[in-house]
Amino acid sequence: MDELYVTDPPALRLAPGDTCRVGIPARIIHVIEVHEYDPPQETDWLPRPGLSLLVLRAGEAPDAASEFQGTSIEPGGGVPFTLELLFRPYAFVKAGDDVADADGRAWRFDGPWTWAAYDSAGGVPAWPLTLLTGGVDPVAVATATATGSHEAEASRWRRAAGIQHETSPR
C-alpha cells in the first residue's frame, strides 16, 4: 500500500543522520472510523487526543476482515491537518436517527453504513425513507431518499473514494 505519510527525500534514499521532511501530501482519503475521547486519551504524548480518525487512501477498499487496516490521524494532535469534507454517505441522517422505509419497516441508523432493523430481519432499508425520530430535518430525509437506494448511495461513495471494484463499505 502507498503510505499516507511520506518523506522528502524518499525513505529509501535516507541514511542514519540525514535530515528529511515528513508529511502528508494533499490527497483524498476516506474516514472509516471516528473515535471521540472524553476525557482525552492517555497516550504519554502531548497533546492528549480527544479525537482520532481511522482513514484509508482514496482507492483503497475497506476490508471488514482486516484487523489492522488504515492509518490513524489525530486532527487536534499538533500536526497541522486541513480536512475538507467532499462526500459523506447518508448525510441526511445522524447516528441514532430512526426511520421507516418504503416497506413499513423501522430502522435505526448507527453510523456510516450500519442500519439496524427493529424487526431484526437484517438487510438495508428500502427507499424512500421517513424520519421517525432524530435531530435532522424530516423533509431533507424524504427529499434525499425520494429516488435512489442504499446501493446507489454505496456506489456514490465508491466513486467519491476512488474505489474501482465493487466492495461493501464497512
PDB file of N, CA and C in Angstrom, residues 37-81:
ATOM      1  N   TYR A  37     -12.811  10.902  22.448  1.00  0.00           N
ATOM      2  CA  TYR A  37     -12.389  10.536  23.793  1.00  0.00           C
ATOM      3  C   TYR A  37     -12.702  11.695  24.747  1.00  0.00           C
ATOM      4  N   ASP A  38     -13.507  11.412  25.752  1.00  0.00           N
ATOM      5  CA  ASP A  38     -13.834  12.412  26.764  1.00  0.00           C
ATOM      6  C   ASP A  38     -13.789  11.724  28.120  1.00  0.00           C
ATOM      7  N   PRO A  39     -12.747  11.917  28.889  1.00  0.00           N
ATOM      8  CA  PRO A  39     -11.646  12.866  28.713  1.00  0.00           C
ATOM      9  C   PRO A  39     -10.680  12.390  27.621  1.00  0.00           C
ATOM     10  N   PRO A  40      -9.779  13.294  27.189  1.00  0.00           N
ATOM     11  CA  PRO A  40      -8.803  12.910  26.173  1.00  0.00           C
ATOM     12  C   PRO A  40      -8.016  11.664  26.584  1.00  0.00           C
ATOM     13  N   GLN A  41      -7.597  10.915  25.585  1.00  0.00           N
ATOM     14  CA  GLN A  41      -6.919   9.638  25.780  1.00  0.00           C
ATOM     15  C   GLN A  41      -5.522   9.825  26.375  1.00  0.00           C
ATOM     16  N   GLU A  42      -5.173   8.974  27.344  1.00  0.00           N
ATOM     17  CA  GLU A  42      -3.826   8.965  27.928  1.00  0.00           C
ATOM     18  C   GLU A  42      -2.909   8.182  27.003  1.00  0.00           C
ATOM     19  N   THR A  43      -1.947   8.860  26.371  1.00  0.00           N
ATOM     20  CA  THR A  43      -1.075   8.204  25.405  1.00  0.00           C
ATOM     21  C   THR A  43       0.403   8.379  25.723  1.00  0.00           C
ATOM     22  N   ASP A  44       0.736   9.130  26.751  1.00  0.00           N
ATOM     23  CA  ASP A  44       2.112   9.525  27.073  1.00  0.00           C
ATOM     24  C   ASP A  44       2.676  10.510  26.057  1.00  0.00           C
ATOM     25  N   TRP A  45       1.812  11.054  25.192  1.00  0.00           N
ATOM     26  CA  TRP A  45       2.198  12.087  24.238  1.00  0.00           C
ATOM     27  C   TRP A  45       1.304  13.294  24.492  1.00  0.00           C
ATOM     28  N   LEU A  46       1.838  14.471  24.266  1.00  0.00           N
ATOM     29  CA  LEU A  46       1.049  15.691  24.380  1.00  0.00           C
ATOM     30  C   LEU A  46       0.927  16.314  22.999  1.00  0.00           C
ATOM     31  N   PRO A  47      -0.155  16.943  22.668  1.00  0.00           N
ATOM     32  CA  PRO A  47      -1.393  16.995  23.441  1.00  0.00           C
ATOM     33  C   PRO A  47      -2.122  15.650  23.403  1.00  0.00           C
ATOM     34  N   ARG A  48      -2.910  15.397  24.441  1.00  0.00           N
ATOM     35  CA  ARG A  48      -3.681  14.159  24.515  1.00  0.00           C
ATOM     36  C   ARG A  48      -4.837  14.230  23.513  1.00  0.00           C
ATOM     37  N   PRO A  49      -5.014  13.198  22.730  1.00  0.00           N
ATOM     38  CA  PRO A  49      -6.056  13.263  21.696  1.00  0.00           C
ATOM     39  C   PRO A  49      -7.471  13.146  22.259  1.00  0.00           C
ATOM     40  N   GLY A  50      -8.327  14.004  21.768  1.00  0.00           N
ATOM     41  CA  GLY A  50      -9.748  13.927  22.072  1.00  0.00           C
ATOM     42  C   GLY A  50     -10.528  13.356  20.896  1.00  0.00           C
ATOM     43  N   LEU A  51      -9.847  13.229  19.743  1.00  0.00           N
ATOM     44  CA  LEU A  51     -10.484  12.736  18.528  1.00  0.00           C
ATOM     45  C   LEU A  51      -9.426  12.048  17.686  1.00  0.00           C
ATOM     46  N   SER A  52      -9.762  10.887  17.156  1.00  0.00           N
ATOM     47  CA  SER A  52      -8.885  10.238  16.183  1.00  0.00           C
ATOM     48  C   SER A  52      -9.736   9.703  15.044  1.00  0.00           C
ATOM     49  N   LEU A  53      -9.149   9.701  13.864  1.00  0.00           N
ATOM     50  CA  LEU A  53      -9.821   9.226  12.670  1.00  0.00           C
ATOM     51  C   LEU A  53      -9.009   8.082  12.089  1.00  0.00           C
ATOM     52  N   LEU A  54      -9.672   6.999  11.740  1.00  0.00           N
ATOM     53  CA  LEU A  54      -9.027   5.917  11.014  1.00  0.00           C
ATOM     54  C   LEU A  54      -9.357   6.155   9.554  1.00  0.00           C
ATOM     55  N   VAL A  55      -8.319   6.325   8.731  1.00  0.00           N
ATOM     56  CA  VAL A  55      -8.518   6.712   7.339  1.00  0.00           C
ATOM     57  C   VAL A  55      -7.845   5.728   6.388  1.00  0.00           C
ATOM     58  N   LEU A  56      -8.373   5.690   5.181  1.00  0.00           N
ATOM     59  CA  LEU A  56      -7.784   4.929   4.085  1.00  0.00           C
ATOM     60  C   LEU A  56      -7.509   5.882   2.945  1.00  0.00           C
ATOM     61  N   ARG A  57      -6.472   5.585   2.169  1.00  0.00           N
ATOM     62  CA  ARG A  57      -6.199   6.348   0.956  1.00  0.00           C
ATOM     63  C   ARG A  57      -7.332   6.146  -0.037  1.00  0.00           C
ATOM     64  N   ALA A  58      -7.617   7.152  -0.828  1.00  0.00           N
ATOM     65  CA  ALA A  58      -8.619   7.020  -1.888  1.00  0.00           C
ATOM     66  C   ALA A  58      -8.239   5.845  -2.770  1.00  0.00           C
ATOM     67  N   GLY A  59      -9.219   5.055  -3.115  1.00  0.00           N
ATOM     68  CA  GLY A  59      -8.989   3.894  -3.956  1.00  0.00           C
ATOM     69  C   GLY A  59      -8.785   2.611  -3.183  1.00  0.00           C
ATOM     70  N   GLU A  60      -8.522   2.703  -1.878  1.00  0.00           N
ATOM     71  CA  GLU A  60      -8.357   1.501  -1.061  1.00  0.00           C
ATOM     72  C   GLU A  60      -9.709   1.132  -0.473  1.00  0.00           C
ATOM     73  N   ALA A  61     -10.137  -0.074  -0.716  1.00  0.00           N
ATOM     74  CA  ALA A  61     -11.439  -0.529  -0.234  1.00  0.00           C
ATOM     75  C   ALA A  61     -11.336  -0.994   1.210  1.00  0.00           C
ATOM     76  N   PRO A  62     -12.318  -0.657   2.052  1.00  0.00           N
ATOM     77  CA  PRO A  62     -12.329  -1.176   3.417  1.00  0.00           C
ATOM     78  C   PRO A  62     -12.459  -2.698   3.395  1.00  0.00           C
ATOM     79  N   ASP A  63     -11.739  -3.358   4.271  1.00  0.00           N
ATOM     80  CA  ASP A  63     -11.789  -4.808   4.380  1.00  0.00           C
ATOM     81  C   ASP A  63     -12.212  -5.155   5.798  1.00  0.00           C
ATOM     82  N   ALA A  64     -13.486  -5.543   5.958  1.00  0.00           N
ATOM     83  CA  ALA A  64     -14.021  -5.833   7.293  1.00  0.00           C
ATOM     84  C   ALA A  64     -13.270  -6.965   7.981  1.00  0.00           C
ATOM     85  N   ALA A  65     -12.606  -7.836   7.199  1.00  0.00           N
ATOM     86  CA  ALA A  65     -11.869  -8.955   7.785  1.00  0.00           C
ATOM     87  C   ALA A  65     -10.469  -8.549   8.243  1.00  0.00           C
ATOM     88  N   SER A  66     -10.020  -7.360   7.862  1.00  0.00           N
ATOM     89  CA  SER A  66      -8.674  -6.914   8.209  1.00  0.00           C
ATOM     90  C   SER A  66      -8.678  -6.278   9.597  1.00  0.00           C
ATOM     91  N   GLU A  67      -7.841  -6.815  10.474  1.00  0.00           N
ATOM     92  CA  GLU A  67      -7.770  -6.286  11.837  1.00  0.00           C
ATOM     93  C   GLU A  67      -7.018  -4.959  11.887  1.00  0.00           C
ATOM     94  N   PHE A  68      -6.010  -4.802  11.035  1.00  0.00           N
ATOM     95  CA  PHE A  68      -5.184  -3.603  11.050  1.00  0.00           C
ATOM     96  C   PHE A  68      -5.156  -2.977   9.668  1.00  0.00           C
ATOM     97  N   GLN A  69      -6.168  -2.183   9.366  1.00  0.00           N
ATOM     98  CA  GLN A  69      -6.221  -1.513   8.079  1.00  0.00           C
ATOM     99  C   GLN A  69      -6.358  -0.022   8.324  1.00  0.00           C
ATOM    100  N   GLY A  70      -5.672   0.756   7.525  1.00  0.00           N
ATOM    101  CA  GLY A  70      -5.790   2.195   7.615  1.00  0.00           C
ATOM    102  C   GLY A  70      -4.718   2.826   8.482  1.00  0.00           C
ATOM    103  N   THR A  71      -4.784   4.135   8.547  1.00  0.00           N
ATOM    104  CA  THR A  71      -3.858   4.936   9.333  1.00  0.00           C
ATOM    105  C   THR A  71      -4.672   5.812  10.261  1.00  0.00           C
ATOM    106  N   SER A  72      -4.238   5.908  11.492  1.00  0.00           N
ATOM    107  CA  SER A  72      -4.926   6.755  12.456  1.00  0.00           C
ATOM    108  C   SER A  72      -4.305   8.145  12.433  1.00  0.00           C
ATOM    109  N   ILE A  73      -5.150   9.156  12.345  1.00  0.00           N
ATOM    110  CA  ILE A  73      -4.680  10.534  12.454  1.00  0.00           C
ATOM    111  C   ILE A  73      -5.469  11.221  13.558  1.00  0.00           C
ATOM    112  N   GLU A  74      -4.829  12.191  14.185  1.00  0.00           N
ATOM    113  CA  GLU A  74      -5.452  12.944  15.270  1.00  0.00           C
ATOM    114  C   GLU A  74      -5.479  14.413  14.876  1.00  0.00           C
ATOM    115  N   PRO A  75      -6.640  14.894  14.408  1.00  0.00           N
ATOM    116  CA  PRO A  75      -6.715  16.275  13.927  1.00  0.00           C
ATOM    117  C   PRO A  75      -6.280  17.327  14.948  1.00  0.00           C
ATOM    118  N   GLY A  76      -6.450  17.070  16.234  1.00  0.00           N
ATOM    119  CA  GLY A  76      -6.049  18.039  17.246  1.00  0.00           C
ATOM    120  C   GLY A  76      -4.727  17.707  17.899  1.00  0.00           C
ATOM    121  N   GLY A  77      -3.945  16.817  17.301  1.00  0.00           N
ATOM    122  CA  GLY A  77      -2.731  16.312  17.930  1.00  0.00           C
ATOM    123  C   GLY A  77      -1.467  17.090  17.662  1.00  0.00           C
ATOM    124  N   GLY A  78      -1.548  18.286  17.121  1.00  0.00           N
ATOM    125  CA  GLY A  78      -0.361  19.091  16.918  1.00  0.00           C
ATOM    126  C   GLY A  78       0.204  19.018  15.503  1.00  0.00           C
ATOM    127  N   VAL A  79      -0.237  18.065  14.690  1.00  0.00           N
ATOM    128  CA  VAL A  79       0.173  18.005  13.285  1.00  0.00           C
ATOM    129  C   VAL A  79      -0.829  18.851  12.506  1.00  0.00           C
ATOM    130  N   PRO A  80      -0.349  19.798  11.717  1.00  0.00           N
ATOM    131  CA  PRO A  80      -1.281  20.688  11.019  1.00  0.00           C
ATOM    132  C   PRO A  80      -1.994  20.010   9.841  1.00  0.00           C
ATOM    133  N   PHE A  81      -3.219  19.563  10.080  1.00  0.00           N
ATOM    134  CA  PHE A  81      -4.047  18.954   9.035  1.00  0.00           C
ATOM    135  C   PHE A  81      -5.073  19.966   8.567  1.00  0.00           C
TER     136      PHE A  81
END
